[in-house]
Coordinates of C-alpha atoms in Angstrom, one line a residue:
M1149 CA 91.4 103.8 85.4
R1150 CA 89.9 101.7 82.6
K1151 CA 90.7 98.4 84.5
N1152 CA 88.8 99.7 87.5
I1153 CA 85.4 100.5 85.8
Q1154 CA 84.1 97.0 86.4
K1155 CA 85.3 97.2 90.0
I1156 CA 83.4 100.5 90.5
A1157 CA 80.3 98.9 89.0
L1158 CA 80.6 96.1 91.6
L1159 CA 80.9 98.6 94.3
V1160 CA 77.8 100.3 93.1
M1161 CA 75.9 97.1 93.4
C1162 CA 77.3 96.5 96.9
L1163 CA 76.1 99.9 97.9
L1164 CA 72.7 99.3 96.5
A1165 CA 72.5 96.0 98.3
N1166 CA 73.1 97.9 101.6
A1167 CA 70.9 100.8 100.8
C1168 CA 68.9 100.5 104.0
T1169 CA 71.9 101.0 106.2
T1170 CA 71.4 104.1 108.4
L1171 CA 73.8 106.7 109.5
T1172 CA 72.3 107.6 112.8
D1173 CA 74.7 107.9 115.7
S1174 CA 74.5 105.5 118.6
A1175 CA 73.6 106.8 122.1
G1176 CA 76.5 108.7 123.7
T1177 CA 78.5 109.1 120.5
F1178 CA 78.6 111.3 117.4
T1179 CA 80.3 110.8 114.0
I1180 CA 82.4 113.0 111.8
T1181 CA 82.5 111.8 108.2
V1182 CA 85.5 112.8 106.2
V1183 CA 84.8 112.9 102.5
G1184 CA 87.7 113.2 100.1
T1185 CA 88.0 113.9 96.4
N1186 CA 91.0 114.0 94.2
D1187 CA 91.9 114.6 90.5
V1188 CA 88.5 116.0 89.7
H1189 CA 90.1 117.6 86.6
G1190 CA 87.1 120.0 86.0
E1191 CA 84.5 117.2 85.7
L1192 CA 81.4 119.3 86.4
A1193 CA 78.8 116.8 85.1
N1194 CA 78.8 113.3 83.8
F1195 CA 76.4 110.3 84.1
R1196 CA 79.3 108.4 85.8
G1197 CA 80.5 110.8 88.4
G1198 CA 80.9 114.6 88.1
L1199 CA 80.5 117.3 90.7
S1200 CA 76.8 117.7 90.0
N1201 CA 76.0 114.1 91.1
F1202 CA 78.6 114.3 93.8
S1203 CA 76.7 117.2 95.4
G1204 CA 73.8 114.8 95.9
Y1205 CA 75.9 112.4 98.0
V1206 CA 77.3 115.3 100.0
S1207 CA 73.8 116.4 100.8
I1208 CA 72.7 113.0 101.9
L1209 CA 75.7 112.6 104.2
R1210 CA 75.2 116.1 105.8
N1211 CA 71.6 115.4 106.4
A1212 CA 72.4 112.1 108.0
R1213 CA 75.1 113.6 110.3
A1214 CA 72.8 116.5 111.5
P1215 CA 72.2 117.5 114.2
H1216 CA 75.0 115.9 116.2
G1217 CA 77.8 114.9 113.8
A1218 CA 79.4 116.6 110.8
V1219 CA 80.9 116.2 107.4
V1220 CA 84.4 117.3 106.5
L1221 CA 85.0 117.9 102.8
L1222 CA 88.6 117.9 101.5
D1223 CA 90.3 117.7 98.1
A1224 CA 93.7 116.3 97.2
G1225 CA 94.5 118.5 94.2
D1226 CA 94.2 118.7 90.4
M1227 CA 90.8 120.3 90.8
W1228 CA 90.1 122.3 87.7
Q1229 CA 92.3 121.5 84.7
G1230 CA 90.9 118.9 82.2
T1231 CA 87.5 119.8 80.7
L1232 CA 86.4 122.5 78.3
E1233 CA 83.8 123.7 80.7
S1234 CA 86.5 124.5 83.3
N1235 CA 89.5 125.3 81.1
I1236 CA 87.8 128.1 79.1
N1237 CA 87.6 130.1 82.4
E1238 CA 90.9 128.8 83.9
G1239 CA 89.1 126.9 86.6
A1240 CA 86.8 129.6 87.9
A1241 CA 83.7 127.4 87.4
V1242 CA 85.1 124.7 89.5
V1243 CA 86.1 127.0 92.3
S1244 CA 82.6 128.5 92.4
V1245 CA 81.2 124.9 92.6
Y1246 CA 83.6 124.0 95.4
N1247 CA 82.5 127.1 97.3
A1248 CA 78.8 126.1 96.9
L1249 CA 79.6 122.5 98.0
G1250 CA 81.2 123.9 101.2
F1251 CA 84.7 122.4 100.9
D1252 CA 86.7 122.8 104.1
A1253 CA 90.2 122.7 102.5
A1254 CA 92.1 121.6 99.4
T1255 CA 95.7 121.2 98.3
I1256 CA 97.5 122.1 95.1
G1257 CA 98.1 119.4 92.4
N1258 CA 100.7 119.5 89.6
H1259 CA 98.0 120.4 87.0
E1260 CA 96.9 123.5 89.0
F1261 CA 100.0 125.2 87.4
D1262 CA 98.9 124.4 83.8
F1263 CA 97.2 127.7 83.1
G1264 CA 100.2 129.8 83.9
P1265 CA 99.7 133.6 83.9
V1266 CA 96.1 135.0 84.0
G1267 CA 94.7 135.3 80.5
E1268 CA 95.5 133.9 77.1
R1269 CA 99.2 133.2 77.6
F1270 CA 99.7 129.8 79.3
I1271 CA 103.4 130.2 79.9
P1272 CA 105.1 133.5 80.9
E1273 CA 106.3 135.4 77.7
E1274 CA 106.6 139.0 79.0
P1275 CA 108.7 140.2 81.9
G1276 CA 105.6 141.1 83.9
D1277 CA 103.9 137.7 83.5
D1278 CA 103.4 135.8 86.7
P1279 CA 103.9 132.1 86.0
Q1280 CA 101.5 131.2 88.8
G1281 CA 99.1 134.0 88.1
A1282 CA 96.0 131.9 87.3
L1283 CA 96.6 129.6 90.2
K1284 CA 97.0 132.5 92.7
L1285 CA 93.7 134.1 91.4
R1286 CA 91.8 130.9 91.7
A1287 CA 93.2 130.3 95.2
S1288 CA 92.1 133.8 96.3
E1289 CA 88.6 133.1 95.1
A1290 CA 88.2 129.9 97.2
E1291 CA 86.1 130.3 100.3
F1292 CA 88.2 127.6 102.0
P1293 CA 91.9 127.4 102.7
I1294 CA 94.3 126.1 100.1
V1295 CA 97.0 124.1 102.0
A1296 CA 100.5 123.6 100.6
A1297 CA 103.3 122.8 103.0
N1298 CA 106.0 121.4 100.7
L1299 CA 105.9 123.9 97.8
I1300 CA 108.8 126.2 98.7
D1301 CA 109.4 129.8 97.6
V1302 CA 113.1 129.7 96.6
E1303 CA 113.5 133.4 97.6
T1304 CA 112.4 132.9 101.1
G1305 CA 113.2 129.2 101.6
R1306 CA 109.8 128.9 103.2
P1307 CA 106.4 127.4 102.1
I1308 CA 104.6 129.6 99.6
A1309 CA 102.4 132.3 101.3
W1310 CA 100.0 133.5 98.6
D1311 CA 96.6 134.9 99.3
N1312 CA 94.6 132.2 101.0
V1313 CA 97.4 129.6 100.7
K1314 CA 99.2 128.3 103.8
P1315 CA 100.9 125.1 104.8
S1316 CA 98.1 123.8 107.1
A1317 CA 94.8 124.8 108.5
M1318 CA 92.8 124.1 111.7
I1319 CA 89.1 123.6 111.3
S1320 CA 86.5 122.8 113.9
K1321 CA 83.5 120.5 113.6
R1322 CA 81.1 119.9 116.5
G1323 CA 83.8 121.0 118.9
V1324 CA 86.5 118.6 117.4
K1325 CA 89.6 120.4 116.2
I1326 CA 90.8 118.9 112.9
G1327 CA 94.2 119.8 111.5
V1328 CA 94.6 119.6 107.7
I1329 CA 98.0 119.6 106.0
G1330 CA 98.6 119.9 102.2
V1331 CA 101.5 118.4 100.3
T1332 CA 102.1 117.5 96.6
T1333 CA 104.1 114.9 94.9
A1334 CA 107.9 115.1 94.6
E1335 CA 107.2 114.7 90.8
T1336 CA 105.5 118.1 90.6
L1337 CA 108.3 120.0 88.8
Q1338 CA 108.5 117.3 86.2
S1339 CA 104.8 116.7 85.7
T1340 CA 103.6 120.1 84.8
I1341 CA 105.1 122.7 82.5
R1342 CA 108.3 123.9 84.2
A1343 CA 108.0 127.5 83.0
N1344 CA 105.0 127.8 85.3
T1345 CA 106.8 126.5 88.4
R1346 CA 109.6 129.1 88.2
G1347 CA 110.7 130.3 91.6
L1348 CA 109.5 127.1 93.3
A1349 CA 111.2 124.1 94.9
M1350 CA 109.9 121.0 96.6
A1351 CA 110.5 119.9 100.1
P1352 CA 110.3 116.2 101.0
L1353 CA 106.8 115.0 101.9
A1354 CA 107.4 113.0 105.1
P1355 CA 109.5 115.5 107.1
T1356 CA 107.2 118.3 106.0
I1357 CA 104.1 116.4 107.2
E1358 CA 105.9 115.5 110.4
R1359 CA 106.7 119.1 111.2
E1360 CA 103.2 120.4 110.5
A1361 CA 101.4 117.6 112.3
R1362 CA 103.4 118.2 115.5
A1363 CA 102.6 121.9 115.3
L1364 CA 98.9 121.1 114.8
K1365 CA 98.9 118.6 117.7
S1366 CA 100.5 121.2 119.9
D1367 CA 97.6 123.6 119.0
G1368 CA 95.1 121.0 120.1
A1369 CA 94.2 119.0 117.0
Q1370 CA 92.3 115.9 117.8
L1371 CA 92.5 114.6 114.2
V1372 CA 95.3 115.3 111.7
I1373 CA 94.4 114.7 108.0
V1374 CA 96.8 115.1 105.1
V1375 CA 95.5 116.1 101.7
A1376 CA 98.4 114.8 99.5
H1377 CA 98.6 115.1 95.7
A1378 CA 100.6 111.9 95.7
G1379 CA 99.4 108.4 95.4
G1380 CA 99.5 104.7 94.9
E1381 CA 97.3 101.9 93.9
C1382 CA 95.4 99.0 95.4
L1383 CA 93.0 96.6 93.7
S1384 CA 91.1 95.0 96.5
F1385 CA 89.0 96.8 99.2
E1386 CA 87.5 94.0 101.3
D1387 CA 89.9 94.5 104.2
P1388 CA 91.6 97.8 104.8
T1389 CA 94.5 96.0 106.6
D1390 CA 95.2 93.7 103.7
L1391 CA 97.8 95.4 101.6
S1392 CA 98.5 92.4 99.3
S1393 CA 96.8 94.1 96.4
C1394 CA 98.6 97.4 96.9
E1395 CA 101.8 98.7 95.2
Q1396 CA 103.5 99.1 98.5
D1397 CA 106.5 101.0 97.1
D1398 CA 104.3 103.7 95.7
E1399 CA 105.0 107.2 97.0
I1400 CA 102.1 107.6 99.4
F1401 CA 102.8 104.3 101.1
R1402 CA 106.5 105.2 101.6
V1403 CA 105.4 108.5 103.1
A1404 CA 103.0 106.9 105.5
R1405 CA 105.5 104.4 106.7
A1406 CA 108.0 107.2 107.3
L1407 CA 105.8 109.1 109.7
T1408 CA 105.8 108.7 113.5
P1409 CA 103.0 106.4 114.5
G1410 CA 100.0 108.1 116.0
L1411 CA 100.8 111.5 114.5
V1412 CA 98.5 111.4 111.4
D1413 CA 95.1 109.9 111.3
Q1414 CA 94.4 110.0 107.5
I1415 CA 96.0 110.7 104.2
I1416 CA 93.7 111.6 101.2
G1417 CA 95.9 110.9 98.2
G1418 CA 95.7 111.5 94.5
H1419 CA 97.8 112.0 91.3
H1420 CA 97.9 108.3 90.3
H1421 CA 94.1 108.1 89.5
E1422 CA 93.7 104.8 91.3
G1423 CA 91.8 103.6 94.3
I1424 CA 93.0 103.2 97.9
A1425 CA 91.1 102.5 101.1
H1426 CA 93.7 100.9 103.4
V1427 CA 95.5 101.4 106.7
V1428 CA 99.3 101.7 106.7
N1429 CA 101.3 102.4 109.9
G1430 CA 98.0 103.1 111.6
I1431 CA 97.1 105.8 109.0
A1432 CA 93.9 105.5 106.9
I1433 CA 95.0 106.1 103.3
T1434 CA 92.2 106.8 100.8
S1435 CA 92.1 107.8 97.1
A1436 CA 89.2 107.7 94.6
Y1437 CA 90.4 107.4 91.0
K1438 CA 89.8 110.6 89.0
S1439 CA 87.1 112.8 87.4
A1440 CA 84.8 112.5 90.4
V1441 CA 83.7 108.9 89.5
A1442 CA 84.0 108.1 93.3
F1443 CA 84.8 109.7 96.6
D1444 CA 86.6 108.7 99.8
R1445 CA 84.8 108.2 103.0
V1446 CA 86.2 107.6 106.5
D1447 CA 83.9 107.8 109.6
Y1448 CA 85.3 108.8 113.0
E1449 CA 83.1 108.1 116.0
F1450 CA 83.6 110.3 119.1
E1451 CA 82.3 109.9 122.6
S1452 CA 79.9 112.8 123.3
S1453 CA 80.8 113.3 126.9
T1454 CA 84.6 113.4 126.6
G1455 CA 85.2 114.1 122.9
A1456 CA 87.4 111.0 122.7
L1457 CA 87.9 109.2 119.5
V1458 CA 86.5 105.7 120.0
A1459 CA 86.2 104.2 116.5
R1460 CA 87.2 104.6 112.8
E1461 CA 85.7 103.0 109.8
V1462 CA 87.4 103.1 106.4
F1463 CA 85.1 102.7 103.4
P1464 CA 86.1 101.5 99.9
P1465 CA 85.9 104.2 97.2
Q1466 CA 82.3 105.2 97.0
P1467 CA 81.1 105.3 93.4
I1468 CA 79.2 108.4 92.1
C1469 CA 76.2 107.9 89.8
G1470 CA 73.2 109.9 88.9
H1471 CA 71.2 106.9 87.6
V1472 CA 71.7 103.2 87.6
D1473 CA 70.2 100.2 85.8
S1474 CA 68.8 97.0 87.4
A1475 CA 72.4 95.6 87.6
G1476 CA 73.6 98.6 89.5
D1477 CA 75.7 100.1 86.7
C1478 CA 75.9 103.8 86.1
V1479 CA 73.8 104.7 83.1
R1480 CA 72.5 107.9 81.4
H1481 CA 69.2 109.2 82.7
D1482 CA 67.5 108.2 79.4
A1483 CA 68.8 104.7 79.3
P1484 CA 66.4 101.7 79.4
Q1485 CA 65.5 100.8 83.0
A1486 CA 67.3 103.8 84.4
R1487 CA 66.4 104.8 87.9
V1488 CA 67.7 107.5 90.2
A1489 CA 70.7 106.2 92.2
Q1490 CA 70.4 105.8 95.9
Y1491 CA 73.0 106.2 98.7
E1492 CA 72.2 104.9 102.2
G1493 CA 68.6 104.5 101.2
K1494 CA 68.1 108.1 99.9
A1495 CA 67.7 109.2 96.4
V1496 CA 70.7 111.1 95.0
A1497 CA 69.6 114.6 93.8
P1498 CA 72.1 117.4 92.9
M1499 CA 72.2 120.4 95.2
P1500 CA 70.2 123.2 93.5
S1501 CA 72.9 125.8 94.5
V1502 CA 75.5 123.6 92.7
Q1503 CA 73.4 122.9 89.7
R1504 CA 72.7 126.6 89.1
L1505 CA 76.5 127.1 88.7
I1506 CA 77.1 124.1 86.6
D1507 CA 74.4 124.7 84.0
P1508 CA 75.8 127.9 82.5
A1509 CA 79.3 126.5 82.4
I1510 CA 78.1 123.5 80.4
A1511 CA 76.1 125.8 78.1
A1512 CA 79.1 128.0 77.4
A1513 CA 81.1 125.1 76.1
A1514 CA 78.4 123.2 74.3
S1515 CA 78.7 124.6 70.8
L1516 CA 82.5 124.4 70.7
K1517 CA 82.5 120.8 72.0
A1518 CA 80.0 119.8 69.3
E1519 CA 82.0 121.2 66.3
P1520 CA 82.4 118.3 63.8
L1521 CA 85.8 117.3 62.5
G1522 CA 84.6 115.5 59.4
V1523 CA 86.1 112.2 60.5
T1524 CA 84.4 109.0 61.6
A1525 CA 86.0 106.5 64.0
L1526 CA 84.7 103.1 62.9
T1527 CA 85.9 101.6 66.2
P1528 CA 86.8 103.1 69.6
I1529 CA 90.5 104.1 69.5
T1530 CA 91.9 103.6 73.0
R1531 CA 94.9 104.0 75.3
E1532 CA 95.2 100.2 75.8
G1533 CA 98.9 99.2 75.6
E1534 CA 100.5 102.6 76.3
P1535 CA 102.9 103.9 75.1
N1536 CA 102.2 101.9 71.9
A1537 CA 98.4 102.3 72.1
A1538 CA 96.4 103.0 68.9
I1539 CA 95.4 106.5 70.0
G1540 CA 99.0 107.4 70.9
R1541 CA 100.2 106.2 67.5
L1542 CA 97.5 108.1 65.7
M1543 CA 98.2 111.4 67.5
T1544 CA 102.0 111.1 67.1
D1545 CA 101.6 110.2 63.5
A1546 CA 99.4 113.2 63.0
I1547 CA 102.0 115.5 64.5
L1548 CA 104.6 114.1 62.2
E1549 CA 102.5 114.5 59.1
A1550 CA 101.2 118.0 60.0
T1551 CA 104.7 119.4 60.7
G1552 CA 106.6 117.6 57.9
A1553 CA 109.3 116.6 60.4
D1554 CA 111.5 113.5 60.2
V1555 CA 110.6 112.4 63.7
A1556 CA 107.8 113.2 66.2
I1557 CA 107.9 112.7 69.9
H1558 CA 104.8 113.1 72.1
N1559 CA 104.0 112.4 75.8
V1560 CA 101.3 109.8 75.1
A1561 CA 101.6 108.4 78.7
G1562 CA 100.0 111.1 80.8
G1563 CA 99.5 113.4 77.8
I1564 CA 96.7 111.4 76.2
R1565 CA 93.9 111.6 78.8
A1566 CA 90.9 109.9 77.1
D1567 CA 89.9 107.5 74.3
F1568 CA 88.1 108.3 71.1
P1569 CA 84.6 106.8 70.9
A1570 CA 83.3 105.2 67.8
G1571 CA 81.3 107.6 65.7
D1572 CA 81.7 111.1 64.2
L1573 CA 84.5 112.9 66.0
T1574 CA 84.1 116.4 67.4
F1575 CA 86.3 119.1 68.8
G1576 CA 85.1 118.0 72.2
D1577 CA 86.5 114.6 71.6
V1578 CA 89.9 116.0 70.8
F1579 CA 89.8 118.3 73.8
R1580 CA 89.1 115.4 76.2
V1581 CA 92.0 113.5 74.7
F1582 CA 94.4 116.4 75.1
P1583 CA 93.1 119.2 77.4
F1584 CA 96.5 120.9 77.7
D1585 CA 97.4 124.2 76.0
N1586 CA 100.9 123.0 75.0
R1587 CA 102.3 124.3 71.7
I1588 CA 104.0 122.5 68.9
S1589 CA 107.8 122.8 68.9
V1590 CA 110.0 121.9 66.0
L1591 CA 113.8 121.8 66.2
D1592 CA 116.9 120.4 64.5
V1593 CA 118.9 117.8 66.5
T1594 CA 121.9 115.7 65.6
G1595 CA 121.7 112.0 65.2
S1596 CA 124.0 111.8 68.2
D1597 CA 121.5 113.7 70.3
L1598 CA 118.6 111.7 69.1
R1599 CA 120.5 108.6 70.1
K1600 CA 121.1 109.9 73.6
L1601 CA 117.4 110.8 73.9
L1602 CA 116.3 107.4 72.7
T1603 CA 118.8 105.6 75.0
H1604 CA 117.3 107.5 77.9
Q1605 CA 113.9 106.3 76.8
V1606 CA 115.0 102.6 76.8
H1607 CA 115.9 103.0 80.5
N1608 CA 112.7 104.8 81.3
A1609 CA 110.2 102.3 82.7
T1610 CA 107.4 104.7 83.6
R1611 CA 106.9 107.7 81.3
R1612 CA 107.9 106.5 77.8
A1613 CA 107.0 108.8 75.0
G1614 CA 105.3 108.0 71.8
I1615 CA 107.6 108.2 68.8
S1616 CA 106.7 108.4 65.1
G1617 CA 108.8 108.5 61.9
L1618 CA 111.5 106.0 62.7
R1619 CA 112.2 102.4 63.6
V1620 CA 114.6 101.8 66.5
T1621 CA 116.4 98.6 67.0
V1622 CA 118.0 98.0 70.4
V1623 CA 120.8 95.5 71.0
C1624 CA 122.4 94.9 74.4
Q1625 CA 125.6 92.9 74.2
N1626 CA 128.4 92.6 76.8
N1627 CA 126.7 95.2 79.0
T1628 CA 126.7 97.6 76.1
L1629 CA 123.5 99.0 74.6
S1630 CA 123.5 100.1 71.0
L1631 CA 120.8 101.7 68.9
T1632 CA 120.1 101.6 65.2
M1633 CA 117.8 104.4 64.0
Q1634 CA 116.0 104.1 60.6
L1635 CA 113.6 106.7 59.2
N1636 CA 110.4 105.7 57.6
D1637 CA 111.9 106.3 54.1
G1638 CA 114.6 103.7 54.9
R1639 CA 117.5 106.1 55.7
L1640 CA 119.7 105.1 58.6
I1641 CA 120.4 108.0 61.0
E1642 CA 124.1 108.5 61.7
D1643 CA 125.5 110.6 64.5
D1644 CA 126.5 113.5 62.3
D1645 CA 123.1 113.7 60.5
V1646 CA 120.7 116.5 61.3
V1647 CA 117.1 115.4 62.1
R1648 CA 114.0 117.6 62.1
L1649 CA 112.1 116.7 65.3
A1650 CA 108.6 117.8 66.2
S1651 CA 107.4 117.7 69.8
N1652 CA 105.8 120.1 72.3
D1653 CA 106.9 122.8 74.7
F1654 CA 105.9 120.8 77.8
L1655 CA 108.5 118.2 76.9
L1656 CA 111.1 120.7 75.7
L1657 CA 110.8 122.6 79.0
G1658 CA 111.5 119.5 81.0
G1659 CA 108.2 117.7 81.3
D1660 CA 108.6 114.0 82.1
A1661 CA 112.4 114.4 81.8
I1662 CA 112.2 113.1 78.3
F1663 CA 114.6 115.7 76.8
D1664 CA 116.8 116.0 79.8
P1665 CA 119.8 114.1 78.2
I1666 CA 120.1 116.7 75.4
T1667 CA 118.7 119.9 77.0
P1668 CA 121.3 122.7 76.6
E1669 CA 122.4 124.9 79.5
G1670 CA 119.7 127.5 79.8
G1671 CA 117.1 125.3 78.2
F1672 CA 115.6 125.2 74.7
E1673 CA 114.4 128.4 73.1
I1674 CA 110.6 128.1 72.8
D1675 CA 108.8 129.7 69.8
T1676 CA 105.6 130.9 71.4
S1677 CA 104.1 131.8 68.0
Q1678 CA 103.6 128.1 67.2
P1679 CA 100.1 126.7 67.3
K1680 CA 98.7 124.6 70.1
V1681 CA 99.1 120.8 69.7
R1682 CA 95.4 120.4 70.0
D1683 CA 94.7 122.9 67.1
V1684 CA 97.3 121.1 64.9
W1685 CA 95.4 117.8 65.5
V1686 CA 92.0 119.5 64.8
D1687 CA 93.3 120.9 61.5
W1688 CA 94.8 117.6 60.6
F1689 CA 91.6 115.7 61.1
R1690 CA 89.6 118.2 59.1
A1691 CA 92.0 118.1 56.2
R1692 CA 92.1 114.3 56.3
G1693 CA 88.4 113.5 56.5
G1694 CA 87.1 110.0 55.9
S1695 CA 87.2 107.3 58.5
L1696 CA 89.7 105.5 60.6
S1697 CA 89.8 102.6 63.1
A1698 CA 92.1 101.3 65.8
S1699 CA 93.5 98.6 63.6
D1700 CA 95.0 101.3 61.3
Y1701 CA 97.4 102.2 64.1
L1702 CA 98.2 98.8 65.7
T1703 CA 100.9 96.4 64.7
P1704 CA 99.8 92.9 63.6
E1705 CA 100.7 91.4 67.0
Q1706 CA 98.4 94.0 68.7
T1707 CA 95.3 93.3 66.5

């Protein structure tokens, strides 16, 4: 995401340069604009993005489409987990805002499972705890359908059928029947806490979409749109047919190529937090980063007399700003030269009905977010260079020191969600870095098991964990890989040694498959009395005090 900030700024300037473009329909036609969001992660308000500012763009588009056209508003999952404003009410604030925005449908992302049962327990601990209780409650509160076709109930062998959750939905806009199918990534069971996906299995995406799309077409769907919490990445958006900047082996591109041509019109993707606005196998694939910094837009033009689709335009990710400076960059409202952002020649103003819901949610979290930790960051401490980024090393070192373990392992790739800014750190800063309610877990492992785990890490090219407390030397000779493990105090770890290892329950329960090589049959026993990882960090910062900088946690070659 960080590498795309400059690109988003350039897109903002491009939009400003074309601010006088109108959206009026030509004679004899009308337009349906499909607006997509993904990976909002509870971002209610921010000067760069946020649902508050996004509502202003939705309002402009709806006014432009009236009276002949329409706007379809869809979300590709990971809606509510990620900010204090949303997490303290288990996503209720986001659902209420989505209702006010008038979403037409949304799908389930892997992080929709993070809250577990309703209430304080975030994984099931008692026999009556429903591992998907919070998700089911939020889905029942939505005034739009939640579509999930490839999440399978293992008892029935069929797609889940919870209150207001179904595989697909048919909506109608200006007489056009639009079928919407929901799917989520094949990685779902490994990329959320497994205890909360108990009783669920995953069906393959492409065959599931194919089946649902054919059924929708038989029911008269003129457009078929997939909201898929699965993604990919492209870097250039000048030409939707030019895929040279795209990672074409990413999941969403493989799915699109596997579908029968002409069956699906658009896929709104997510999960990867990257941008896409391209056409693959005749399908428009769109995705708009994360945290509501941008939205997808595809315009479909229909002939008024016959209802036939005559044109489609795929837009690049559309940046969301409340205010911009003279260069077109998103800025805070009180920044020098700040002016209200415009979209298609209209000033962006949050919808009052949305803002009335957001303001109390922000107020409820404000005092907790502002609590000081007594530590000053002399420089920003960032995720650059994961898994060996400065912030990952800092947080993994803190777990090691706080627990007194020999070795600490933390999911820094994916588990560290934000950077520390320079300045006095607060609880809110730590929460943004780690918005998950995972608990600390400490266990004894043999040197042999630690070797198996680390060997597995060597072969893992995507989700490598952060490791603190030891130095690992890897030698590959004659097609044989060998590891030497040395603790910080200089001791070599032999296979028969017992090592005290600190991690978290997300990983021990199967997250990111990091502990798979040594997971016992029946799984690890999780001590639910242990503190949350985030609270351990907060206590560590408060006890430490003083100042720190990125260079404290980087090797010489990184500085």
